Short mmCIF file of C-alpha atoms and ligand atoms in Angstrom, two decimals:
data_model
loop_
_atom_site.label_atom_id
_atom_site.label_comp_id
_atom_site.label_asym_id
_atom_site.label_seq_id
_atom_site.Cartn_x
_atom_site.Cartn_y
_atom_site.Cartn_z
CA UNK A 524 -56.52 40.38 137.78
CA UNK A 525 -58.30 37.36 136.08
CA UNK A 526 -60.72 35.56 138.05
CA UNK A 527 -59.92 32.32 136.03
CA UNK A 528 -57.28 31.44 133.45
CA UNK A 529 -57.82 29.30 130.39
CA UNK A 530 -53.95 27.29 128.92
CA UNK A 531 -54.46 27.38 125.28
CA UNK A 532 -51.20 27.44 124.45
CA UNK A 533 -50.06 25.36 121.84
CA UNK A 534 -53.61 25.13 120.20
CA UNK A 535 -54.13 26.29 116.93
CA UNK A 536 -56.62 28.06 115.48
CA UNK A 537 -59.79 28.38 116.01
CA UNK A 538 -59.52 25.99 119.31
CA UNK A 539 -58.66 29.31 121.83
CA UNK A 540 -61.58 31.25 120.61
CA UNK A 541 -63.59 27.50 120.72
CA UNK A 542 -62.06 27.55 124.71
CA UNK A 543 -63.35 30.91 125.34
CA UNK A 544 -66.62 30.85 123.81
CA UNK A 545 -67.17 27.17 125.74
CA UNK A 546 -66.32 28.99 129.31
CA UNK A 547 -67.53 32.34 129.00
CA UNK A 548 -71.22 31.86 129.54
CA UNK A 549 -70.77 29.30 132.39
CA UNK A 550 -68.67 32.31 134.62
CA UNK A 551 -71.32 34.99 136.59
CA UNK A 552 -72.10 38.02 134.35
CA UNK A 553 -68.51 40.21 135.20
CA UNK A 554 -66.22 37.32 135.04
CA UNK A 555 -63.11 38.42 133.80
CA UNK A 556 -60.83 35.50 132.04
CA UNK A 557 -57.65 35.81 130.68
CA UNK A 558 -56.58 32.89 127.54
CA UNK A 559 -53.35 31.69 127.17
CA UNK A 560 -52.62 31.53 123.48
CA UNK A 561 -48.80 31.38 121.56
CA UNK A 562 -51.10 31.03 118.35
CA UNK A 563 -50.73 34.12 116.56
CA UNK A 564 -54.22 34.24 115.09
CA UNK A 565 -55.67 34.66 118.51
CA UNK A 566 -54.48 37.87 118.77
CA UNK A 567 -56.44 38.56 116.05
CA UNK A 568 -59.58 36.62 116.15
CA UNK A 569 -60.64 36.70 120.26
CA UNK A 570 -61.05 40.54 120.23
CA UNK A 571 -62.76 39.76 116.94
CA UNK A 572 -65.36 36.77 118.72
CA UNK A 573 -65.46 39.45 121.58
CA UNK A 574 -67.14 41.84 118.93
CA UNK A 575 -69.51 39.44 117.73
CA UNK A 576 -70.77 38.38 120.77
CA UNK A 577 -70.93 41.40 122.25
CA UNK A 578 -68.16 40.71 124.82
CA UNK A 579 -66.07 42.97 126.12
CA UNK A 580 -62.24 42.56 124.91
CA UNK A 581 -59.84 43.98 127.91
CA UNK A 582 -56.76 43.61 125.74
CA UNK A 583 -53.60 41.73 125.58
CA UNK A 584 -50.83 41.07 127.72
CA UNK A 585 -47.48 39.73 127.57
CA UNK A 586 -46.40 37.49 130.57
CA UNK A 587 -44.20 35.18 131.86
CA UNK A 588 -46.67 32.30 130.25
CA UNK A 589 -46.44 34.10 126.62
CA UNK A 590 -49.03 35.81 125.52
CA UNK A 591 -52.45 36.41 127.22
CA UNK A 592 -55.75 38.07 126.36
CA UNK A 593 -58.14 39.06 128.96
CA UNK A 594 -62.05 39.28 128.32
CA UNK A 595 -64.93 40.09 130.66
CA UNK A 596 -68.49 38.34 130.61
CA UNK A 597 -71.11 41.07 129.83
CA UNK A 598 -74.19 39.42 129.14
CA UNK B 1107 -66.78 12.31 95.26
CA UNK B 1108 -67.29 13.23 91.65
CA UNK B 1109 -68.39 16.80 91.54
CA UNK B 1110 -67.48 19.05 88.47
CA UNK B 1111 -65.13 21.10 89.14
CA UNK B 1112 -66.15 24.90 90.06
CA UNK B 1113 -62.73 27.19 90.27
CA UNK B 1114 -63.57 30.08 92.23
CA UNK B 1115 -59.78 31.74 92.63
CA UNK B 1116 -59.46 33.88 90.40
CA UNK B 1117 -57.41 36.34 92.26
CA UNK B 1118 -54.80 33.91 92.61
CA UNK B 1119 -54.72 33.28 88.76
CA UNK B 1120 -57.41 33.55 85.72
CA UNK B 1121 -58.06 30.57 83.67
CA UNK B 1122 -56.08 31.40 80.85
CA UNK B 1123 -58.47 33.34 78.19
CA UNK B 1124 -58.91 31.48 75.14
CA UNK B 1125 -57.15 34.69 72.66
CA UNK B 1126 -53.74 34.33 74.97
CA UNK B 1127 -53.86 30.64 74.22
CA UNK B 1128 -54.02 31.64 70.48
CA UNK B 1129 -51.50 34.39 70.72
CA UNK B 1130 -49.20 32.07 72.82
CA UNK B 1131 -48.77 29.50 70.16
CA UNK B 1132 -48.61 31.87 67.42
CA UNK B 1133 -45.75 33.71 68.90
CA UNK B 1134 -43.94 29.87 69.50
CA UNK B 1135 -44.15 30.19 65.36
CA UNK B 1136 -43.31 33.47 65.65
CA UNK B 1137 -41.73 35.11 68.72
CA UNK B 1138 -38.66 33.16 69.62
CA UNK B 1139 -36.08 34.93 68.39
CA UNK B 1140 -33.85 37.86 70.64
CA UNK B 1141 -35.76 40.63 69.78
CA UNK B 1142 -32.28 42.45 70.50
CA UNK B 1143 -30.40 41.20 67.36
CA UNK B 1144 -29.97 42.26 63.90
CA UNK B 1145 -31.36 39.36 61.86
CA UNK B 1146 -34.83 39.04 60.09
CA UNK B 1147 -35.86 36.62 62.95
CA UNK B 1148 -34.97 39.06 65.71
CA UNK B 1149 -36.84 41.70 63.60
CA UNK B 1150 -39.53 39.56 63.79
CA UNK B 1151 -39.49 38.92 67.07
CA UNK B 1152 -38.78 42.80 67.94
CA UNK B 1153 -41.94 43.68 65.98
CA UNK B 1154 -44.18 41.37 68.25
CA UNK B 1155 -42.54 42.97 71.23
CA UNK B 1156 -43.53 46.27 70.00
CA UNK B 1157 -46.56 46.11 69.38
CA UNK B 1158 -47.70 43.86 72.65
CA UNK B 1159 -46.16 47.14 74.38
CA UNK B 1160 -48.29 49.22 72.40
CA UNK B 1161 -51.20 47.67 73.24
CA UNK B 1162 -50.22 47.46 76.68
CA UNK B 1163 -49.41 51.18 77.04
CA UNK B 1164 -52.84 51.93 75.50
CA UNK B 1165 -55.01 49.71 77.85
CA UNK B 1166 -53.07 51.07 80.79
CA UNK B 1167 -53.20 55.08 79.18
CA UNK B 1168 -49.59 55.43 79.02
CA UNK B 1169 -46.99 55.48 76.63
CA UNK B 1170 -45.32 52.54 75.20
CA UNK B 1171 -41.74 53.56 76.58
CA UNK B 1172 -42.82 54.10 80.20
CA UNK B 1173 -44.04 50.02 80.04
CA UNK B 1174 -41.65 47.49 81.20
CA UNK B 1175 -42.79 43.35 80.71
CA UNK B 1176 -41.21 41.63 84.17
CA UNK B 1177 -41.22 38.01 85.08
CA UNK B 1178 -44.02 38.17 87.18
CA UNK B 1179 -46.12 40.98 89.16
CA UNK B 1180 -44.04 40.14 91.95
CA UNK B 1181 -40.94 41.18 90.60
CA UNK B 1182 -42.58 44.10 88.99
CA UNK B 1183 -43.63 44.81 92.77
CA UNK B 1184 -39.93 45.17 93.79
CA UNK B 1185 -38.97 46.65 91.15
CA UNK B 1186 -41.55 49.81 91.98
CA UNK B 1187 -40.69 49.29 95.42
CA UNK B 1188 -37.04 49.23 95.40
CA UNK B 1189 -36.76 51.70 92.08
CA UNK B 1190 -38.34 54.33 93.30
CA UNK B 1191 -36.94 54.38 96.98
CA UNK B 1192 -33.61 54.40 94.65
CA UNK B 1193 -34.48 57.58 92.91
CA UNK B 1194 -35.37 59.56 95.65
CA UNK B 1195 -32.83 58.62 98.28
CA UNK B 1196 -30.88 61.78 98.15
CA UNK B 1197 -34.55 63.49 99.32
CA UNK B 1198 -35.19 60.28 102.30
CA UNK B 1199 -35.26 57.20 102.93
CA UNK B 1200 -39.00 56.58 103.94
CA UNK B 1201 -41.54 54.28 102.47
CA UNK B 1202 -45.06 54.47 103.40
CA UNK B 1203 -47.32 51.93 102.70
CA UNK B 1204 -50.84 50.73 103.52
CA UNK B 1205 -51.05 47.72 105.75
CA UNK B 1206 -53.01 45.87 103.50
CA UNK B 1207 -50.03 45.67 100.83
CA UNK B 1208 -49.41 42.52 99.04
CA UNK B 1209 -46.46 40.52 100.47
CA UNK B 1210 -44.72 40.87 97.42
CA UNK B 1211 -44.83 45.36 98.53
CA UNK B 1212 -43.78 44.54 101.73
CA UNK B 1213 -41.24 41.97 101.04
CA UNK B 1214 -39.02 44.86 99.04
CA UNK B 1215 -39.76 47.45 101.97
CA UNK B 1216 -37.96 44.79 104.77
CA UNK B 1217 -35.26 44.49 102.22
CA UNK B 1218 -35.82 48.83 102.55
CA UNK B 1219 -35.46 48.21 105.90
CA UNK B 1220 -32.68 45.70 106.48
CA UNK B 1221 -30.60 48.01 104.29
CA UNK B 1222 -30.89 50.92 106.73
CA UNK B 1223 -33.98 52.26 105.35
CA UNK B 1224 -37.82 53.44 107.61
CA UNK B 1225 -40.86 52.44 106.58
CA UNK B 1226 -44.26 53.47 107.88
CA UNK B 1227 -47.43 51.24 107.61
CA UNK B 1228 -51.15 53.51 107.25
CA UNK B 1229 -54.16 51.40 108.92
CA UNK B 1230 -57.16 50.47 107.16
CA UNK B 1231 -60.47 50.78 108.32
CA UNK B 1232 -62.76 47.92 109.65
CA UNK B 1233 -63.89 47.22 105.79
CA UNK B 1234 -60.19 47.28 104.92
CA UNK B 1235 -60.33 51.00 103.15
CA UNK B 1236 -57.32 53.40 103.91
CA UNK B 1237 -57.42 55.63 106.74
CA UNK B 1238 -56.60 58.66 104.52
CA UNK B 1239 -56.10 61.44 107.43
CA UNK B 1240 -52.95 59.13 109.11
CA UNK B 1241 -51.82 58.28 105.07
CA UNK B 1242 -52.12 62.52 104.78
CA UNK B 1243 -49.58 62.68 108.34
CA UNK B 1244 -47.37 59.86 107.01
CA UNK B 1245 -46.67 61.47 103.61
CA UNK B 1246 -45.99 64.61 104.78
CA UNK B 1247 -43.19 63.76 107.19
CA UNK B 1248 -39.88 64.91 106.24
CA UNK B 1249 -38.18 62.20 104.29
CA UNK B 1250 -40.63 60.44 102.38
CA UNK B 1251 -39.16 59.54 99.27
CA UNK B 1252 -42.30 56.56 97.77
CA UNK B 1253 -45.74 56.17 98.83
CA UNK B 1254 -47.33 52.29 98.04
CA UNK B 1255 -50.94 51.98 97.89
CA UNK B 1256 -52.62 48.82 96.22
CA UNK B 1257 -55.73 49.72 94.06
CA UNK B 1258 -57.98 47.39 95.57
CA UNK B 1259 -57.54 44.55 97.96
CA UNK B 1260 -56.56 41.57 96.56
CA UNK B 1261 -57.83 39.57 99.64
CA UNK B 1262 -60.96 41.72 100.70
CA UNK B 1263 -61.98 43.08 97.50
CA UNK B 1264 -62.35 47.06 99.49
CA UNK B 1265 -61.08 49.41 96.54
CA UNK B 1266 -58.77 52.04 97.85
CA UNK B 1267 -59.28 56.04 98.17
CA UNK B 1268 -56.37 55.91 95.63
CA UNK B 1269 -57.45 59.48 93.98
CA UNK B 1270 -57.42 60.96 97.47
CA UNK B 1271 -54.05 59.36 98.51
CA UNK B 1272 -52.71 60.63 95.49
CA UNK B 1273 -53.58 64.38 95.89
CA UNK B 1274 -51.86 64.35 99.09
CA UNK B 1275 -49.10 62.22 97.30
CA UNK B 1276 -48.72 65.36 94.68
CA UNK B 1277 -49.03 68.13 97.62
CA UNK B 1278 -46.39 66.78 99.12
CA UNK B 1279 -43.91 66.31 95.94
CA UNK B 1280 -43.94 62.44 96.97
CA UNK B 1281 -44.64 59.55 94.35
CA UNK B 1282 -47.19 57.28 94.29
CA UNK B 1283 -46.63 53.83 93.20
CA UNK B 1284 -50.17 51.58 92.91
CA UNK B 1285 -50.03 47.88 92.85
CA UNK B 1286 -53.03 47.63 90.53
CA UNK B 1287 -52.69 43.44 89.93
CA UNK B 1288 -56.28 42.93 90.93
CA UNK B 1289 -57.59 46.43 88.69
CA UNK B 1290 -56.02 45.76 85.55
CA UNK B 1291 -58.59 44.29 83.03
CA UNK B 1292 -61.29 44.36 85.21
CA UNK B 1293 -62.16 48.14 86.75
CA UNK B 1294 -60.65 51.70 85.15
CA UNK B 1295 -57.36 52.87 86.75
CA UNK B 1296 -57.54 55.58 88.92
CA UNK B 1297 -55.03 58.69 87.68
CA UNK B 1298 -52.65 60.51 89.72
CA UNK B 1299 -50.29 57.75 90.46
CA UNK B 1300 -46.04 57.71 89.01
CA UNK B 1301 -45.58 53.69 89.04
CA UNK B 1302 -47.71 51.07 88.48
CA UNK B 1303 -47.18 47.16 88.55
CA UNK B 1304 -49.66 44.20 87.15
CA UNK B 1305 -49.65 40.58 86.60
CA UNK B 1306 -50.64 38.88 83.37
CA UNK B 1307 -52.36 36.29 85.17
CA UNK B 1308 -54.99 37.72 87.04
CA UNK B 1309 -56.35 38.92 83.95
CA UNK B 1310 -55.86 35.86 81.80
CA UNK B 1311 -52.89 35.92 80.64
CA UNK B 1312 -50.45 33.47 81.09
CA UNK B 1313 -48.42 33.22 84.48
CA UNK B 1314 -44.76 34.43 84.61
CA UNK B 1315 -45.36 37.97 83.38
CA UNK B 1316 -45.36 40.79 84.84
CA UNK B 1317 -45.89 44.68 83.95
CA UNK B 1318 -43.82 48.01 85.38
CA UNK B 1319 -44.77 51.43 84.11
CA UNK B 1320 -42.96 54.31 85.00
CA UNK B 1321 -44.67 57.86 84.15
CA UNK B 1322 -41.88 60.23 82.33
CA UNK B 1323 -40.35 62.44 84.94
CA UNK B 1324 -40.49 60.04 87.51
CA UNK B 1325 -36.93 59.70 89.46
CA UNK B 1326 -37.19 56.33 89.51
CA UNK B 1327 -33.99 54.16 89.24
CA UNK B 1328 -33.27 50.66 88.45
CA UNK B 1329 -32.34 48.67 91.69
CA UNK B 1330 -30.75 45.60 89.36
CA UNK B 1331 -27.47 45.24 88.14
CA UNK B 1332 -27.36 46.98 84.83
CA UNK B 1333 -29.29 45.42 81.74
CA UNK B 1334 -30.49 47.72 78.81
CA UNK B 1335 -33.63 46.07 77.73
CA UNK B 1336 -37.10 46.68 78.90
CA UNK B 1337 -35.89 50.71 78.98
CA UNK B 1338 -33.33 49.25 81.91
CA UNK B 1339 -35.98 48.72 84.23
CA UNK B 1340 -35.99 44.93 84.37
CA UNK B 1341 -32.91 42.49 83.60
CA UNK B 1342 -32.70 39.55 81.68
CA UNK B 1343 -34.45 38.51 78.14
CA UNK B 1344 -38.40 38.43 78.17
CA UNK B 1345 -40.57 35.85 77.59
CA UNK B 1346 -42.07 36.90 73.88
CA UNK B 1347 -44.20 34.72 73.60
CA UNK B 1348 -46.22 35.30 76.90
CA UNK B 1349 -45.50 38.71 76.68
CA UNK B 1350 -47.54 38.62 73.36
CA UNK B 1351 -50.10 36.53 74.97
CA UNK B 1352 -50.46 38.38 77.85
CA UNK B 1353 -50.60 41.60 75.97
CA UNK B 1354 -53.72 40.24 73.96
CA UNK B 1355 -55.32 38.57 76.47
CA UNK B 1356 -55.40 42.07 78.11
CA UNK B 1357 -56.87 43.93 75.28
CA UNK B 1358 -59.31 41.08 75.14
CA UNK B 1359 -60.48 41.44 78.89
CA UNK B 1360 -60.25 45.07 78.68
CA UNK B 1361 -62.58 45.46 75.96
CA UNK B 1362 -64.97 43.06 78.28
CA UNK B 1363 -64.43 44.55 81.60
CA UNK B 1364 -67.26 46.94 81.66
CA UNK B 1365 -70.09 44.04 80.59
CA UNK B 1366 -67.84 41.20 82.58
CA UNK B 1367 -68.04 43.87 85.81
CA UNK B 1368 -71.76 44.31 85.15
CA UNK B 1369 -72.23 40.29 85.11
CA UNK B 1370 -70.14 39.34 88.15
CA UNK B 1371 -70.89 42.62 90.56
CA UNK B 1372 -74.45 40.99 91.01
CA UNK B 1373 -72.97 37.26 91.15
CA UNK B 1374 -70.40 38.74 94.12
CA UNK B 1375 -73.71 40.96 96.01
CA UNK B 1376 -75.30 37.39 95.83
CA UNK B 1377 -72.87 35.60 97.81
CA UNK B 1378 -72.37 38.41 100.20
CA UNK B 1379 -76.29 37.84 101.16
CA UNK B 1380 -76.95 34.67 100.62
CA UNK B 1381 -73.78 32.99 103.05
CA UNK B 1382 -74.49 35.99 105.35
CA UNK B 1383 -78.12 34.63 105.66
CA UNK B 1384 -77.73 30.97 105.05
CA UNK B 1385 -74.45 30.15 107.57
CA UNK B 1386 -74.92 31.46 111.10
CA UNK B 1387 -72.20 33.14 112.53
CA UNK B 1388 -70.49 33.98 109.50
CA UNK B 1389 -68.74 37.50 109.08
CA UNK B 1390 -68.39 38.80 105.54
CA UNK B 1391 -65.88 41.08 105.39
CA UNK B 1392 -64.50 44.32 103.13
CA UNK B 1393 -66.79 47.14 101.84
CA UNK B 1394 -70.33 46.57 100.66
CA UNK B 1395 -70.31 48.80 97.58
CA UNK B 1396 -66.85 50.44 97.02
CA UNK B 1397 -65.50 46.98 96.21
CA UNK B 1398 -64.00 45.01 93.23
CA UNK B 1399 -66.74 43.58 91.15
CA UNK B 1400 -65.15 39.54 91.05
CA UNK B 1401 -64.30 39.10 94.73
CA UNK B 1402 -65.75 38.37 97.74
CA UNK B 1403 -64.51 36.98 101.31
CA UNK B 1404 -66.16 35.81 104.23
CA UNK B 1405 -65.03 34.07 107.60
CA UNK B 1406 -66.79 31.23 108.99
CA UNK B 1407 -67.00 30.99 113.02
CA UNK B 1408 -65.37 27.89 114.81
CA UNK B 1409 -64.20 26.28 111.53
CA UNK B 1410 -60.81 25.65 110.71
CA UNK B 1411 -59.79 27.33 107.46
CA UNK B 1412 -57.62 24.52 106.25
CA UNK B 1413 -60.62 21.49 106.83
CA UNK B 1414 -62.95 24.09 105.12
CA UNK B 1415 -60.44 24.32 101.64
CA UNK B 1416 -59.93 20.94 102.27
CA UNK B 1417 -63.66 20.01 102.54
CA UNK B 1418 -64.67 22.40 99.60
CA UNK B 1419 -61.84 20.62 97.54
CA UNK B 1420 -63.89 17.45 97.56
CA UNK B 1421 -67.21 18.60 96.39
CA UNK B 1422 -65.18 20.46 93.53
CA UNK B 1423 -64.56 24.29 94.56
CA UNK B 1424 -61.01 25.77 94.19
CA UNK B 1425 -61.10 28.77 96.51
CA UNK B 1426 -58.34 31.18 98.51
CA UNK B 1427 -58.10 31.31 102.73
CA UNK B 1428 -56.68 33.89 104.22
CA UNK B 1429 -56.27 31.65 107.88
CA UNK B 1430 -53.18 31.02 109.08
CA UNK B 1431 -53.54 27.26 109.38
CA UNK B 1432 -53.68 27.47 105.17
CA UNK B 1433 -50.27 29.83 105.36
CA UNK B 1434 -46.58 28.15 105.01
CA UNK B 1435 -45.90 30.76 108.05
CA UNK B 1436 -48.91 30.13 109.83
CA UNK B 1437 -49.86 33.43 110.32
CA UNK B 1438 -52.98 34.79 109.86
CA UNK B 1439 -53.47 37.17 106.91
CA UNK B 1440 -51.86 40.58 107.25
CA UNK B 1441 -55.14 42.38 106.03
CA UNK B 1442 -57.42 40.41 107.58
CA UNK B 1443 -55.25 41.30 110.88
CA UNK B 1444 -55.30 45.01 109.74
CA UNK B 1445 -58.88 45.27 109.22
CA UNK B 1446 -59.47 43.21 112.67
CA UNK B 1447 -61.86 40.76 111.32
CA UNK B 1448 -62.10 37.37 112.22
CA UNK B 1449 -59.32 35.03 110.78
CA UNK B 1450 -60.28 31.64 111.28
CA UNK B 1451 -62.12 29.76 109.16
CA UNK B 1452 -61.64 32.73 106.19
CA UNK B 1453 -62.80 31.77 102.71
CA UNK B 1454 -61.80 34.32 99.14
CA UNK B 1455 -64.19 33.63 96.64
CA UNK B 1456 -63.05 34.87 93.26
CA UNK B 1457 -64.90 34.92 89.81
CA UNK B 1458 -63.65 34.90 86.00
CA UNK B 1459 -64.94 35.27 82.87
CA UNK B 1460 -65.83 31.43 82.68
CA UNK B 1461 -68.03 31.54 85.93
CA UNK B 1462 -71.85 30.80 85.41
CA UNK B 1463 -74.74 31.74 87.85
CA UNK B 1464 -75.20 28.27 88.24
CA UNK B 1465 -71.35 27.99 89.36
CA UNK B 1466 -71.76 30.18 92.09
CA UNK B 1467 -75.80 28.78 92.95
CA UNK B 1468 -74.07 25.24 93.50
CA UNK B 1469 -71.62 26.97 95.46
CA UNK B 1470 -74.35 28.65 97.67
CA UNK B 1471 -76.50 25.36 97.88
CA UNK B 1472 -73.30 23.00 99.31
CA UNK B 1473 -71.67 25.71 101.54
CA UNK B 1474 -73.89 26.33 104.33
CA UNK B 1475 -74.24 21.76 104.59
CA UNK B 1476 -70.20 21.85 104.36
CA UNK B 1477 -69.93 24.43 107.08
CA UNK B 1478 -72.87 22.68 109.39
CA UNK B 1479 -71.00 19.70 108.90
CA UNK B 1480 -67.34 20.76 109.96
CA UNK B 1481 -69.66 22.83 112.95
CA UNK B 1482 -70.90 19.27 114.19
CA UNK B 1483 -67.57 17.16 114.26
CA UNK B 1484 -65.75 20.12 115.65
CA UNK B 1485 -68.39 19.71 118.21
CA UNK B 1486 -68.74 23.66 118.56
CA UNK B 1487 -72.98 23.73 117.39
CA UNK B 1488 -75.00 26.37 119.46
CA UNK B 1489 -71.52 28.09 120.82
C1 PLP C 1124 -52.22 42.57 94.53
C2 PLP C 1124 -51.16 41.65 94.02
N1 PLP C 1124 -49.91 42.10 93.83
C3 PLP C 1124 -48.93 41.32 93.36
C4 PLP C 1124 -49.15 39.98 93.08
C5 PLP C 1124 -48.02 39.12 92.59
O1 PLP C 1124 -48.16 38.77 91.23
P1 PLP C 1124 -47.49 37.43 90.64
O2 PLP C 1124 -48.36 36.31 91.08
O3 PLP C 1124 -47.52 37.63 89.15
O4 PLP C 1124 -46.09 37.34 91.15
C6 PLP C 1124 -50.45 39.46 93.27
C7 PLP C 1124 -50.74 38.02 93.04
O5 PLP C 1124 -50.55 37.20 93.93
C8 PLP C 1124 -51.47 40.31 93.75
O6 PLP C 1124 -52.72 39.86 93.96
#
């Protein structure tokens, strides 16, 4: 489970990965956050910030709230 | 702001090279007869037709009767597609393809597979080059009856294992069909492939033509109602005179390709290193070396693809996104997606025959300010 959630939905792109990169590094080193994001690029480009940043991507999942990527503070 | 223009998309469509302009208002005189008809003008205009097939079939190394002029590469695309799925549909009904097909590819195979039809997409790597061992599973199931591969991205610039895919192709009695638009009057073709499709203005020809070959022995069978010319393969009366353009603009760039490759290759290396060390946070993407020598892309972090065209518009550049904010579906791009690089903020630099150094050191010198700038307003600096 996510210990915090970030509502992205209806944002385009690149505001999610803007969201996530913005949070991230004010959560404890383990923090796992999941984005809300119905824009289709996200699916693409957060596991793609993950990589650059050397974040770890958990993957995606499909909920009630559309869909959701989870990714975990590593450094 | 009054900067000179610098058109850097190419790969969309070549500035038209000064010998099709020529050829295209010679063949106005010339070329407007039916070339089907029995009259001295239609002789005429058969004669031009000829011998811009000719010259065609010689640039591309086949013969004249196995080349088909279409109204555009995208047709020519279906027509591949859709033709040779025809042919071989008492052996299956499968079409592989690579992931990182042009729309136009995979346009015809959801028509495939609307109609009742599979179809099975091969990943690329992360540099947007085939992944050869799942193309080798994927032609080799029962039923295949076409294998698609384009010769080189048209979005990444990564050129394609195409000799390799087509040994496995010819192992497994399956043809290949290449979309070489982005090859043709630029690199050599690679061999081994049964169809081929081009577009006259990537090279410098005018837009609105298109070019199908189809190797003898190929079962390969038209998917249009029924029209004789262009050996069946394509309906409806060509456009001569850009046909005989297009046909001499290619000879033209062909017989420059080697020295034009040699002039832009370093251009292209240039911007790879030069935005990768002058923009933070930028990801250039596609293969390093095995690439096309007039293309380049890169992907900008935190920017917004569509302010970034929009911003580079101003100070004169003309260049390609592959975001989806720049898209009419607002999806990102298919191959960017496939490779898994980042989408946002994607730029497709492409270079002609009329690009100078100092084109692309203006280029260089503006981009990393325009970039900072859209950074600061966007608020996202030291992310
Ligand atoms: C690889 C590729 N295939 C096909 C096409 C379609 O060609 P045309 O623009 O002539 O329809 C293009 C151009 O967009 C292309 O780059």
């Amino acid at each position: 489970m996510p210990d915090e959630v970030i509502d992205c939905r209806g944002q385009r792109c690149p505001l999610p990965v803007i969201a996530a990169a913005r949070r991230l590094p004010q959560l404890p080193v383990g923090t796992v956050v999941r984005v809300l994001a119905d824009d289709p690029a996200a699916a693409v480009d957060l596991p793609a910030w993950c990589r650059m940043r050397g974040q770890e991507f958990l993957g995606s999942v499909k909920g009630p709230d559309g869909p959701a990527y989870d990714i975990r503070r590593r450094h | 702001m009054s900067a000179s223009p610098v058109y850097l998309d190419a790969a969309t469509a070549a500035p038209m090279h000064p010998v099709a302009r020529q050829a295209l208002l010679a063949a106005f005189d010339d070329g407007w007869a039916d070339p089907g008809k029995l009259y001295s003008q239609a002789r005429r205009a058969r004669q031009l037709l000829d011998a811009a097939r000719e010259a065609t079939a010689l640039t591309l190394g086949v013969r004249a009767d196995e080349v088909s002029f279409t109204p555009s590469g995208t047709t020519a695309a279906h027509g591949a597609v859709l033709g040779g799925l025809a042919g071989r549909r008492r052996v299956g009904s499968t079409l592989v393809h690579s992931a990182i097909e042009h729309s136009a590819v995979l346009h015809a195979s959801e028509r495939h597979v609307a109609a009742g039809g599979t179809a099975t997409g091969v990943p690329v790597d992360r540099v947007g080059r085939l992944d050869v061992t799942a193309w080798s599973a994927a032609v080799r199931a029962p039923g295949v009856a076409l294998a698609a591969l384009i010769t080189a991205s048209h979005e990444v610039g990564t050129v394609q294992p195409v000799a390799e895919a087509a040994a496995v192709c010819a192992e497994a009695g399956v043809p290949l069909y290449v979309d070489a638009a982005q090859s043709v009057g630029r690199v050599p073709l690679p061999a081994g492939w049964s169809v081929l499709s081009a577009s006259a203005h990537k090279w410098g020809g005018p837009p609105g033509v298109g070019v199908l070959a189809v190797r003898k022995g190929t079962r390969w069978e038209s998917p249009w109602p029924a029209d004789e010319r262009e050996g069946g393969r394509t309906p409806g009366v060509v456009n001569l005179p850009a046909v005989v353009a297009a046909a001499a603009s290619l000879r033209a760039a062909a017989a420059d390709a080697a020295a034009e490759a040699a002039r832009l290759a370093p251009l292209v290396d240039r911007i790879r290193a030069r935005v990768a060390a002058d923009v933070p946070d930028v990801e250039v993407v596609g293969d390093p070396v095995l690439r096309l020598p007039h293309l380049v892309t890169f992907s900008c972090l935190y920017v917004d693809g569509e302010a970034l065209l929009h911003a580079l518009d101003r100070r004169g550049f003309a260049v390609s996104s592959g975001s989806s904010c720049t898209s009419s579906t607002l999806r990102p791009s298919h191959v960017l997606e496939a490779m898994g690089v980042l989408s946002h903020g994607n730029v497709r630099v492409s270079l002609h025959r009329e690009t100078t150094e100092a084109d692309v050191e203006r280029f260089l010198g503006e981009l990393p300010g325009i970039v900072a700038e859209l950074r600061a307003d966007a608020g996202v600096v030291g992310l």
